Amino acid sequence: MSKSYVFPEGFVWGAATAAYQIEGSPLADGAGPSIWQRFAHTPGRMLNDDNGDIACDHYNRFRDDIAIMKSLGLQSYRFSISWSRVLPEGKGRVNQKGLDFYERLVDTLLENDIAPVATLFHWDLPAALDDRGGWLNPDVADWFGEYSEVMFKRLDGRIKRWATLNEPWVVTDGGYLHGALAPGHRNRFEAPIASHHLLRAHGKSVQAYRAIGQHDIGIVVNIEPKYAASDSAEDQAARDRAEAYMNRQYLDPVFFGKYPEQMRDIFGEAWPEWPQADMDLISQPIDFIGVNYYTRNVTRHDESSWPLKASPVRQPQHTYTETGWEVYPQGLTDTLTWVKQRYGNPQVFITENGAAFFDPPKAERGRVRDPLRVSYLRQHLRAVHDAIDAGCNIGGYFVWSLLDNLEWSLGYSKRFGIVHVDYQTQTRTPKDSARYYAGIVASHGARL
Ligand SMILES: OC[C@H]1NNC[C@@H](O)[C@@H]1O
């Protein structure tokens, strides 16, 4: 008899986006520039010199997009708040029109029985703060605490689930170590400092929330499970380093108040020692973690790779997405059971899961066929259910993404949406995967 995939009562079905990737109008109504506004307008940084000036024009079209969410039966919507819309200089003066936009967004979601889940920082640091050192300046934790407080005071209660940071690993690995993402630094001494101040900022935000918030706060991390390419000691050690660097570097401090021991092997003299007071701030209790899962990594030792001395081994037997990620649903089950076992079965939301496959720039007679994405969703939702059967405490799932959008420095070349966006006309067209997902939501998983 085949397994039933009906999800537990109360499991939440949603979709996710992020401000700079969909909103457009980055400087409208008094908003200040973010580092992504600057980065995207720096020639050579973005594929095709794409930028977020228009994106999906969500700033103006959010009501239409919420109507689409409603038509799909979504129960929740994860979005991010543009810090520099609300605080144009990153601190001090509040731009009421920026706050008003997010209040309208939240109130419209609630009018449509869609629960808002807000991420305070999804990479778009105010440029004015980057001028003061950004994530390298120890004061950034207080700046983030101040911004968090502004948001909590205005919207807590209507927003009942807050995430402080999205994927701090990507921010530091991409923005400070390898330079592919804003602010585009390549410095192994800066990366650990940025990482630590991101975590301190998380701590200050949680501290602020405990003083005024009444609901839940957590952190969102990307996790890519690592599998040794062979039984050799070298490959096993490489796997351990890769797991420490990506998957434990943020959760270990948050849950245990200490960094993985491999961090000093990886960064050597560039790895600082931090005061216990910082680790106490970082490891205050949180209410949930968001896990963003896309793929796994089969890891081998590679002396030439910097700074990890570890490289992925391609798995030709499996499908790969347009972003070069192996489709490996078992990795999601493995990730969720790993989190359960290592961190004491905290409440977890899959805050992002999805794939970029080739989709046409225009819908054909009102339809966009995306069978690979339908298959990806089916396999990964089944993997979530398997993790729940294994005792994991999973509160919900947010597909990445609601809309095709700006995939950072890859521009508009990668389409992750279950809803197609024609960037010339801003026409939205639910793809076959949106209809499939709507059926899963309506049946609470029974149709998986
Ligand atoms: O690469 C796909 C997604 N991954 N997590 C962060 C999001 O902003 C990305 O678009």
PDB file of N, CA, C and O in Angstrom, residues 379-448:
ATOM      1  N   GLN A 379       8.917  15.603  -5.360  1.00  0.00           N
ATOM      2  CA  GLN A 379       9.966  14.822  -4.678  1.00  0.00           C
ATOM      3  C   GLN A 379      10.370  15.461  -3.354  1.00  0.00           C
ATOM      4  O   GLN A 379      10.576  14.798  -2.342  1.00  0.00           O
ATOM      5  N   HIS A 380      10.470  16.783  -3.343  1.00  0.00           N
ATOM      6  CA  HIS A 380      10.966  17.445  -2.127  1.00  0.00           C
ATOM      7  C   HIS A 380       9.882  17.539  -1.060  1.00  0.00           C
ATOM      8  O   HIS A 380      10.190  17.489   0.138  1.00  0.00           O
ATOM      9  N   LEU A 381       8.636  17.664  -1.470  1.00  0.00           N
ATOM     10  CA  LEU A 381       7.572  17.663  -0.455  1.00  0.00           C
ATOM     11  C   LEU A 381       7.424  16.277   0.156  1.00  0.00           C
ATOM     12  O   LEU A 381       7.165  16.135   1.367  1.00  0.00           O
ATOM     13  N   ARG A 382       7.630  15.253  -0.641  1.00  0.00           N
ATOM     14  CA  ARG A 382       7.625  13.897  -0.082  1.00  0.00           C
ATOM     15  C   ARG A 382       8.794  13.725   0.905  1.00  0.00           C
ATOM     16  O   ARG A 382       8.643  13.122   1.966  1.00  0.00           O
ATOM     17  N   ALA A 383       9.910  14.347   0.553  1.00  0.00           N
ATOM     18  CA  ALA A 383      11.086  14.267   1.438  1.00  0.00           C
ATOM     19  C   ALA A 383      10.801  14.956   2.772  1.00  0.00           C
ATOM     20  O   ALA A 383      11.248  14.505   3.836  1.00  0.00           O
ATOM     21  N   VAL A 384      10.060  16.053   2.725  1.00  0.00           N
ATOM     22  CA  VAL A 384       9.677  16.748   3.973  1.00  0.00           C
ATOM     23  C   VAL A 384       8.795  15.828   4.814  1.00  0.00           C
ATOM     24  O   VAL A 384       8.984  15.676   6.028  1.00  0.00           O
ATOM     25  N   HIS A 385       7.859  15.189   4.130  1.00  0.00           N
ATOM     26  CA  HIS A 385       6.940  14.296   4.864  1.00  0.00           C
ATOM     27  C   HIS A 385       7.715  13.128   5.504  1.00  0.00           C
ATOM     28  O   HIS A 385       7.445  12.737   6.657  1.00  0.00           O
ATOM     29  N   ASP A 386       8.703  12.619   4.790  1.00  0.00           N
ATOM     30  CA  ASP A 386       9.530  11.539   5.357  1.00  0.00           C
ATOM     31  C   ASP A 386      10.249  12.025   6.621  1.00  0.00           C
ATOM     32  O   ASP A 386      10.381  11.285   7.601  1.00  0.00           O
ATOM     33  N   ALA A 387      10.681  13.283   6.613  1.00  0.00           N
ATOM     34  CA  ALA A 387      11.355  13.833   7.801  1.00  0.00           C
ATOM     35  C   ALA A 387      10.365  13.969   8.962  1.00  0.00           C
ATOM     36  O   ALA A 387      10.693  13.683  10.117  1.00  0.00           O
ATOM     37  N   ILE A 388       9.140  14.363   8.641  1.00  0.00           N
ATOM     38  CA  ILE A 388       8.118  14.455   9.698  1.00  0.00           C
ATOM     39  C   ILE A 388       7.857  13.058  10.273  1.00  0.00           C
ATOM     40  O   ILE A 388       7.780  12.873  11.492  1.00  0.00           O
ATOM     41  N   ASP A 389       7.795  12.049   9.400  1.00  0.00           N
ATOM     42  CA  ASP A 389       7.629  10.666   9.874  1.00  0.00           C
ATOM     43  C   ASP A 389       8.788  10.247  10.776  1.00  0.00           C
ATOM     44  O   ASP A 389       8.633   9.411  11.668  1.00  0.00           O
ATOM     45  N   ALA A 390       9.965  10.854  10.550  1.00  0.00           N
ATOM     46  CA  ALA A 390      11.149  10.526  11.369  1.00  0.00           C
ATOM     47  C   ALA A 390      11.175  11.356  12.658  1.00  0.00           C
ATOM     48  O   ALA A 390      12.165  11.363  13.383  1.00  0.00           O
ATOM     49  N   GLY A 391      10.103  12.099  12.906  1.00  0.00           N
ATOM     50  CA  GLY A 391       9.992  12.823  14.176  1.00  0.00           C
ATOM     51  C   GLY A 391      10.453  14.262  14.141  1.00  0.00           C
ATOM     52  O   GLY A 391      10.534  14.919  15.185  1.00  0.00           O
ATOM     53  N   CYS A 392      10.736  14.799  12.938  1.00  0.00           N
ATOM     54  CA  CYS A 392      11.199  16.191  12.857  1.00  0.00           C
ATOM     55  C   CYS A 392      10.016  17.142  13.079  1.00  0.00           C
ATOM     56  O   CYS A 392       8.900  16.883  12.634  1.00  0.00           O
ATOM     57  N   ASN A 393      10.319  18.261  13.746  1.00  0.00           N
ATOM     58  CA  ASN A 393       9.303  19.241  14.141  1.00  0.00           C
ATOM     59  C   ASN A 393       9.220  20.330  13.067  1.00  0.00           C
ATOM     60  O   ASN A 393       9.878  21.363  13.157  1.00  0.00           O
ATOM     61  N   ILE A 394       8.462  20.018  11.998  1.00  0.00           N
ATOM     62  CA  ILE A 394       8.432  20.918  10.834  1.00  0.00           C
ATOM     63  C   ILE A 394       7.118  21.688  10.824  1.00  0.00           C
ATOM     64  O   ILE A 394       6.037  21.084  10.797  1.00  0.00           O
ATOM     65  N   GLY A 395       7.196  23.013  10.837  1.00  0.00           N
ATOM     66  CA  GLY A 395       5.983  23.829  10.948  1.00  0.00           C
ATOM     67  C   GLY A 395       5.369  24.239   9.631  1.00  0.00           C
ATOM     68  O   GLY A 395       4.205  24.624   9.567  1.00  0.00           O
ATOM     69  N   GLY A 396       6.169  24.172   8.551  1.00  0.00           N
ATOM     70  CA  GLY A 396       5.606  24.596   7.271  1.00  0.00           C
ATOM     71  C   GLY A 396       6.652  24.635   6.176  1.00  0.00           C
ATOM     72  O   GLY A 396       7.838  24.353   6.407  1.00  0.00           O
ATOM     73  N   TYR A 397       6.163  25.004   4.957  1.00  0.00           N
ATOM     74  CA  TYR A 397       7.016  24.950   3.761  1.00  0.00           C
ATOM     75  C   TYR A 397       6.718  26.171   2.904  1.00  0.00           C
ATOM     76  O   TYR A 397       5.536  26.502   2.664  1.00  0.00           O
ATOM     77  N   PHE A 398       7.768  26.851   2.476  1.00  0.00           N
ATOM     78  CA  PHE A 398       7.636  28.017   1.594  1.00  0.00           C
ATOM     79  C   PHE A 398       8.422  27.734   0.320  1.00  0.00           C
ATOM     80  O   PHE A 398       9.653  27.592   0.364  1.00  0.00           O
ATOM     81  N   VAL A 399       7.708  27.653  -0.790  1.00  0.00           N
ATOM     82  CA  VAL A 399       8.395  27.383  -2.048  1.00  0.00           C
ATOM     83  C   VAL A 399       9.160  28.645  -2.489  1.00  0.00           C
ATOM     84  O   VAL A 399       8.701  29.777  -2.285  1.00  0.00           O
ATOM     85  N   TRP A 400      10.383  28.430  -2.977  1.00  0.00           N
ATOM     86  CA  TRP A 400      11.114  29.547  -3.584  1.00  0.00           C
ATOM     87  C   TRP A 400      11.032  29.373  -5.091  1.00  0.00           C
ATOM     88  O   TRP A 400      11.577  28.400  -5.632  1.00  0.00           O
ATOM     89  N   SER A 401      10.335  30.232  -5.810  1.00  0.00           N
ATOM     90  CA  SER A 401       9.801  31.465  -5.256  1.00  0.00           C
ATOM     91  C   SER A 401       8.374  31.647  -5.764  1.00  0.00           C
ATOM     92  O   SER A 401       7.959  30.947  -6.690  1.00  0.00           O
ATOM     93  N   LEU A 402       7.678  32.595  -5.190  1.00  0.00           N
ATOM     94  CA  LEU A 402       6.332  32.880  -5.728  1.00  0.00           C
ATOM     95  C   LEU A 402       6.448  33.315  -7.190  1.00  0.00           C
ATOM     96  O   LEU A 402       5.733  32.818  -8.064  1.00  0.00           O
ATOM     97  N   LEU A 403       7.358  34.244  -7.436  1.00  0.00           N
ATOM     98  CA  LEU A 403       7.511  34.870  -8.764  1.00  0.00           C
ATOM     99  C   LEU A 403       8.906  34.616  -9.322  1.00  0.00           C
ATOM    100  O   LEU A 403       9.879  34.555  -8.565  1.00  0.00           O
ATOM    101  N   ASP A 404       9.002  34.510 -10.646  1.00  0.00           N
ATOM    102  CA  ASP A 404      10.324  34.668 -11.281  1.00  0.00           C
ATOM    103  C   ASP A 404      10.867  36.017 -10.814  1.00  0.00           C
ATOM    104  O   ASP A 404      10.096  36.977 -10.640  1.00  0.00           O
ATOM    105  N   ASN A 405      12.159  36.101 -10.560  1.00  0.00           N
ATOM    106  CA  ASN A 405      12.669  37.365 -10.012  1.00  0.00           C
ATOM    107  C   ASN A 405      14.153  37.531 -10.298  1.00  0.00           C
ATOM    108  O   ASN A 405      14.752  36.716 -11.004  1.00  0.00           O
ATOM    109  N   LEU A 406      14.736  38.587  -9.727  1.00  0.00           N
ATOM    110  CA  LEU A 406      16.159  38.900  -9.946  1.00  0.00           C
ATOM    111  C   LEU A 406      17.018  37.962  -9.111  1.00  0.00           C
ATOM    112  O   LEU A 406      17.063  38.083  -7.884  1.00  0.00           O
ATOM    113  N   GLU A 407      17.697  37.057  -9.765  1.00  0.00           N
ATOM    114  CA  GLU A 407      18.560  36.098  -9.049  1.00  0.00           C
ATOM    115  C   GLU A 407      19.930  36.722  -8.824  1.00  0.00           C
ATOM    116  O   GLU A 407      20.960  36.240  -9.307  1.00  0.00           O
ATOM    117  N   TRP A 408      19.929  37.849  -8.088  1.00  0.00           N
ATOM    118  CA  TRP A 408      21.170  38.533  -7.673  1.00  0.00           C
ATOM    119  C   TRP A 408      22.107  38.785  -8.855  1.00  0.00           C
ATOM    120  O   TRP A 408      21.640  39.268  -9.917  1.00  0.00           O
ATOM    121  N   SER A 409      23.362  38.389  -8.755  1.00  0.00           N
ATOM    122  CA  SER A 409      24.296  38.760  -9.839  1.00  0.00           C
ATOM    123  C   SER A 409      24.040  37.951 -11.106  1.00  0.00           C
ATOM    124  O   SER A 409      24.601  38.259 -12.155  1.00  0.00           O
ATOM    125  N   LEU A 410      23.179  36.961 -11.055  1.00  0.00           N
ATOM    126  CA  LEU A 410      22.790  36.229 -12.265  1.00  0.00           C
ATOM    127  C   LEU A 410      21.647  36.929 -12.991  1.00  0.00           C
ATOM    128  O   LEU A 410      21.128  36.447 -14.004  1.00  0.00           O
ATOM    129  N   GLY A 411      21.216  38.037 -12.435  1.00  0.00           N
ATOM    130  CA  GLY A 411      20.173  38.831 -13.093  1.00  0.00           C
ATOM    131  C   GLY A 411      18.874  38.061 -13.248  1.00  0.00           C
ATOM    132  O   GLY A 411      18.485  37.262 -12.407  1.00  0.00           O
ATOM    133  N   TYR A 412      18.219  38.295 -14.399  1.00  0.00           N
ATOM    134  CA  TYR A 412      16.916  37.665 -14.650  1.00  0.00           C
ATOM    135  C   TYR A 412      17.069  36.377 -15.460  1.00  0.00           C
ATOM    136  O   TYR A 412      16.114  35.841 -16.002  1.00  0.00           O
ATOM    137  N   SER A 413      18.286  35.881 -15.525  1.00  0.00           N
ATOM    138  CA  SER A 413      18.557  34.694 -16.359  1.00  0.00           C
ATOM    139  C   SER A 413      18.040  33.405 -15.733  1.00  0.00           C
ATOM    140  O   SER A 413      17.932  32.389 -16.428  1.00  0.00           O
ATOM    141  N   LYS A 414      17.774  33.415 -14.446  1.00  0.00           N
ATOM    142  CA  LYS A 414      17.326  32.181 -13.779  1.00  0.00           C
ATOM    143  C   LYS A 414      15.913  32.387 -13.245  1.00  0.00           C
ATOM    144  O   LYS A 414      15.667  33.345 -12.494  1.00  0.00           O
ATOM    145  N   ARG A 415      15.025  31.497 -13.635  1.00  0.00           N
ATOM    146  CA  ARG A 415      13.616  31.630 -13.227  1.00  0.00           C
ATOM    147  C   ARG A 415      13.271  30.578 -12.176  1.00  0.00           C
ATOM    148  O   ARG A 415      13.205  29.386 -12.497  1.00  0.00           O
ATOM    149  N   PHE A 416      13.023  31.011 -10.950  1.00  0.00           N
ATOM    150  CA  PHE A 416      12.674  30.108  -9.835  1.00  0.00           C
ATOM    151  C   PHE A 416      11.172  30.123  -9.543  1.00  0.00           C
ATOM    152  O   PHE A 416      10.705  29.370  -8.691  1.00  0.00           O
ATOM    153  N   GLY A 417      10.431  30.985 -10.185  1.00  0.00           N
ATOM    154  CA  GLY A 417       9.039  31.194  -9.773  1.00  0.00           C
ATOM    155  C   GLY A 417       8.116  30.041 -10.113  1.00  0.00           C
ATOM    156  O   GLY A 417       8.346  29.311 -11.079  1.00  0.00           O
ATOM    157  N   ILE A 418       7.072  29.889  -9.293  1.00  0.00           N
ATOM    158  CA  ILE A 418       5.956  29.018  -9.729  1.00  0.00           C
ATOM    159  C   ILE A 418       4.984  29.883 -10.534  1.00  0.00           C
ATOM    160  O   ILE A 418       4.088  29.371 -11.200  1.00  0.00           O
ATOM    161  N   VAL A 419       5.187  31.191 -10.485  1.00  0.00           N
ATOM    162  CA  VAL A 419       4.418  32.113 -11.326  1.00  0.00           C
ATOM    163  C   VAL A 419       5.395  32.817 -12.272  1.00  0.00           C
ATOM    164  O   VAL A 419       6.393  33.400 -11.823  1.00  0.00           O
ATOM    165  N   HIS A 420       5.097  32.705 -13.548  1.00  0.00           N
ATOM    166  CA  HIS A 420       5.961  33.280 -14.577  1.00  0.00           C
ATOM    167  C   HIS A 420       5.779  34.798 -14.635  1.00  0.00           C
ATOM    168  O   HIS A 420       4.665  35.298 -14.455  1.00  0.00           O
ATOM    169  N   VAL A 421       6.880  35.518 -14.818  1.00  0.00           N
ATOM    170  CA  VAL A 421       6.797  36.978 -15.012  1.00  0.00           C
ATOM    171  C   VAL A 421       7.365  37.300 -16.391  1.00  0.00           C
ATOM    172  O   VAL A 421       8.494  36.914 -16.712  1.00  0.00           O
ATOM    173  N   ASP A 422       6.543  37.968 -17.205  1.00  0.00           N
ATOM    174  CA  ASP A 422       7.019  38.496 -18.484  1.00  0.00           C
ATOM    175  C   ASP A 422       7.604  39.872 -18.169  1.00  0.00           C
ATOM    176  O   ASP A 422       6.863  40.822 -17.916  1.00  0.00           O
ATOM    177  N   TYR A 423       8.907  40.005 -18.164  1.00  0.00           N
ATOM    178  CA  TYR A 423       9.537  41.242 -17.688  1.00  0.00           C
ATOM    179  C   TYR A 423       9.301  42.420 -18.614  1.00  0.00           C
ATOM    180  O   TYR A 423       9.460  43.572 -18.222  1.00  0.00           O
ATOM    181  N   GLN A 424       8.849  42.137 -19.850  1.00  0.00           N
ATOM    182  CA  GLN A 424       8.557  43.259 -20.760  1.00  0.00           C
ATOM    183  C   GLN A 424       7.188  43.874 -20.445  1.00  0.00           C
ATOM    184  O   GLN A 424       7.001  45.079 -20.507  1.00  0.00           O
ATOM    185  N   THR A 425       6.261  42.995 -20.058  1.00  0.00           N
ATOM    186  CA  THR A 425       4.882  43.491 -19.840  1.00  0.00           C
ATOM    187  C   THR A 425       4.460  43.408 -18.376  1.00  0.00           C
ATOM    188  O   THR A 425       3.395  43.910 -18.024  1.00  0.00           O
ATOM    189  N   GLN A 426       5.272  42.768 -17.529  1.00  0.00           N
ATOM    190  CA  GLN A 426       4.934  42.512 -16.120  1.00  0.00           C
ATOM    191  C   GLN A 426       3.711  41.609 -15.973  1.00  0.00           C
ATOM    192  O   GLN A 426       3.102  41.557 -14.912  1.00  0.00           O
ATOM    193  N   THR A 427       3.372  40.886 -17.039  1.00  0.00           N
ATOM    194  CA  THR A 427       2.257  39.937 -16.942  1.00  0.00           C
ATOM    195  C   THR A 427       2.671  38.739 -16.103  1.00  0.00           C
ATOM    196  O   THR A 427       3.770  38.191 -16.289  1.00  0.00           O
ATOM    197  N   ARG A 428       1.801  38.382 -15.166  1.00  0.00           N
ATOM    198  CA  ARG A 428       2.025  37.187 -14.360  1.00  0.00           C
ATOM    199  C   ARG A 428       1.230  36.033 -14.970  1.00  0.00           C
ATOM    200  O   ARG A 428       0.053  36.201 -15.277  1.00  0.00           O
ATOM    201  N   THR A 429       1.837  34.832 -15.032  1.00  0.00           N
ATOM    202  CA  THR A 429       1.139  33.621 -15.491  1.00  0.00           C
ATOM    203  C   THR A 429       1.494  32.456 -14.577  1.00  0.00           C
ATOM    204  O   THR A 429       2.648  32.030 -14.563  1.00  0.00           O
ATOM    205  N   PRO A 430       0.540  31.979 -13.776  1.00  0.00           N
ATOM    206  CA  PRO A 430       0.834  30.782 -12.967  1.00  0.00           C
ATOM    207  C   PRO A 430       1.317  29.635 -13.857  1.00  0.00           C
ATOM    208  O   PRO A 430       0.670  29.326 -14.860  1.00  0.00           O
ATOM    209  N   LYS A 431       2.464  29.066 -13.522  1.00  0.00           N
ATOM    210  CA  LYS A 431       2.991  27.930 -14.283  1.00  0.00           C
ATOM    211  C   LYS A 431       2.241  26.658 -13.891  1.00  0.00           C
ATOM    212  O   LYS A 431       1.483  26.651 -12.904  1.00  0.00           O
ATOM    213  N   ASP A 432       2.473  25.579 -14.595  1.00  0.00           N
ATOM    214  CA  ASP A 432       1.861  24.297 -14.217  1.00  0.00           C
ATOM    215  C   ASP A 432       2.224  23.943 -12.781  1.00  0.00           C
ATOM    216  O   ASP A 432       1.432  23.379 -12.030  1.00  0.00           O
ATOM    217  N   SER A 433       3.460  24.360 -12.366  1.00  0.00           N
ATOM    218  CA  SER A 433       3.895  24.042 -10.987  1.00  0.00           C
ATOM    219  C   SER A 433       3.042  24.802  -9.972  1.00  0.00           C
ATOM    220  O   SER A 433       2.824  24.308  -8.852  1.00  0.00           O
ATOM    221  N   ALA A 434       2.550  25.963 -10.327  1.00  0.00           N
ATOM    222  CA  ALA A 434       1.678  26.714  -9.396  1.00  0.00           C
ATOM    223  C   ALA A 434       0.366  25.964  -9.223  1.00  0.00           C
ATOM    224  O   ALA A 434      -0.148  25.828  -8.106  1.00  0.00           O
ATOM    225  N   ARG A 435      -0.162  25.444 -10.317  1.00  0.00           N
ATOM    226  CA  ARG A 435      -1.430  24.708 -10.229  1.00  0.00           C
ATOM    227  C   ARG A 435      -1.220  23.416  -9.444  1.00  0.00           C
ATOM    228  O   ARG A 435      -2.038  23.027  -8.609  1.00  0.00           O
ATOM    229  N   TYR A 436      -0.060  22.807  -9.683  1.00  0.00           N
ATOM    230  CA  TYR A 436       0.257  21.568  -8.944  1.00  0.00           C
ATOM    231  C   TYR A 436       0.341  21.870  -7.448  1.00  0.00           C
ATOM    232  O   TYR A 436      -0.260  21.198  -6.612  1.00  0.00           O
ATOM    233  N   TYR A 437       1.095  22.937  -7.118  1.00  0.00           N
ATOM    234  CA  TYR A 437       1.284  23.301  -5.710  1.00  0.00           C
ATOM    235  C   TYR A 437      -0.047  23.658  -5.047  1.00  0.00           C
ATOM    236  O   TYR A 437      -0.324  23.271  -3.923  1.00  0.00           O
ATOM    237  N   ALA A 438      -0.911  24.344  -5.808  1.00  0.00           N
ATOM    238  CA  ALA A 438      -2.228  24.702  -5.266  1.00  0.00           C
ATOM    239  C   ALA A 438      -3.020  23.448  -4.900  1.00  0.00           C
ATOM    240  O   ALA A 438      -3.707  23.394  -3.882  1.00  0.00           O
ATOM    241  N   GLY A 439      -2.857  22.391  -5.719  1.00  0.00           N
ATOM    242  CA  GLY A 439      -3.547  21.127  -5.438  1.00  0.00           C
ATOM    243  C   GLY A 439      -2.992  20.451  -4.190  1.00  0.00           C
ATOM    244  O   GLY A 439      -3.744  19.862  -3.397  1.00  0.00           O
ATOM    245  N   ILE A 440      -1.686  20.573  -4.011  1.00  0.00           N
ATOM    246  CA  ILE A 440      -1.064  19.986  -2.813  1.00  0.00           C
ATOM    247  C   ILE A 440      -1.561  20.721  -1.575  1.00  0.00           C
ATOM    248  O   ILE A 440      -1.931  20.127  -0.560  1.00  0.00           O
ATOM    249  N   VAL A 441      -1.615  22.058  -1.676  1.00  0.00           N
ATOM    250  CA  VAL A 441      -2.077  22.870  -0.539  1.00  0.00           C
ATOM    251  C   VAL A 441      -3.532  22.523  -0.213  1.00  0.00           C
ATOM    252  O   VAL A 441      -3.891  22.277   0.935  1.00  0.00           O
ATOM    253  N   ALA A 442      -4.349  22.473  -1.264  1.00  0.00           N
ATOM    254  CA  ALA A 442      -5.795  22.224  -1.045  1.00  0.00           C
ATOM    255  C   ALA A 442      -6.032  20.849  -0.412  1.00  0.00           C
ATOM    256  O   ALA A 442      -6.954  20.673   0.397  1.00  0.00           O
ATOM    257  N   SER A 443      -5.194  19.870  -0.789  1.00  0.00           N
ATOM    258  CA  SER A 443      -5.398  18.500  -0.255  1.00  0.00           C
ATOM    259  C   SER A 443      -4.506  18.239   0.970  1.00  0.00           C
ATOM    260  O   SER A 443      -4.432  17.112   1.461  1.00  0.00           O
ATOM    261  N   HIS A 444      -3.788  19.297   1.399  1.00  0.00           N
ATOM    262  CA  HIS A 444      -2.864  19.169   2.545  1.00  0.00           C
ATOM    263  C   HIS A 444      -1.857  18.032   2.350  1.00  0.00           C
ATOM    264  O   HIS A 444      -1.448  17.371   3.304  1.00  0.00           O
ATOM    265  N   GLY A 445      -1.498  17.825   1.090  1.00  0.00           N
ATOM    266  CA  GLY A 445      -0.481  16.826   0.774  1.00  0.00           C
ATOM    267  C   GLY A 445      -1.017  15.534   0.219  1.00  0.00           C
ATOM    268  O   GLY A 445      -0.266  14.730  -0.344  1.00  0.00           O
ATOM    269  N   ALA A 446      -2.310  15.303   0.325  1.00  0.00           N
ATOM    270  CA  ALA A 446      -2.859  13.992  -0.079  1.00  0.00           C
ATOM    271  C   ALA A 446      -2.579  13.697  -1.552  1.00  0.00           C
ATOM    272  O   ALA A 446      -2.382  12.564  -1.955  1.00  0.00           O
ATOM    273  N   ARG A 447      -2.502  14.766  -2.382  1.00  0.00           N
ATOM    274  CA  ARG A 447      -2.320  14.532  -3.821  1.00  0.00           C
ATOM    275  C   ARG A 447      -0.845  14.363  -4.195  1.00  0.00           C
ATOM    276  O   ARG A 447      -0.489  14.347  -5.383  1.00  0.00           O
ATOM    277  N   LEU A 448       0.047  14.309  -3.203  1.00  0.00           N
ATOM    278  CA  LEU A 448       1.486  14.155  -3.523  1.00  0.00           C
ATOM    279  C   LEU A 448       1.741  12.783  -4.158  1.00  0.00           C
ATOM    280  O   LEU A 448       1.210  11.784  -3.706  1.00  0.00           O
TER     281      LEU A 448
END
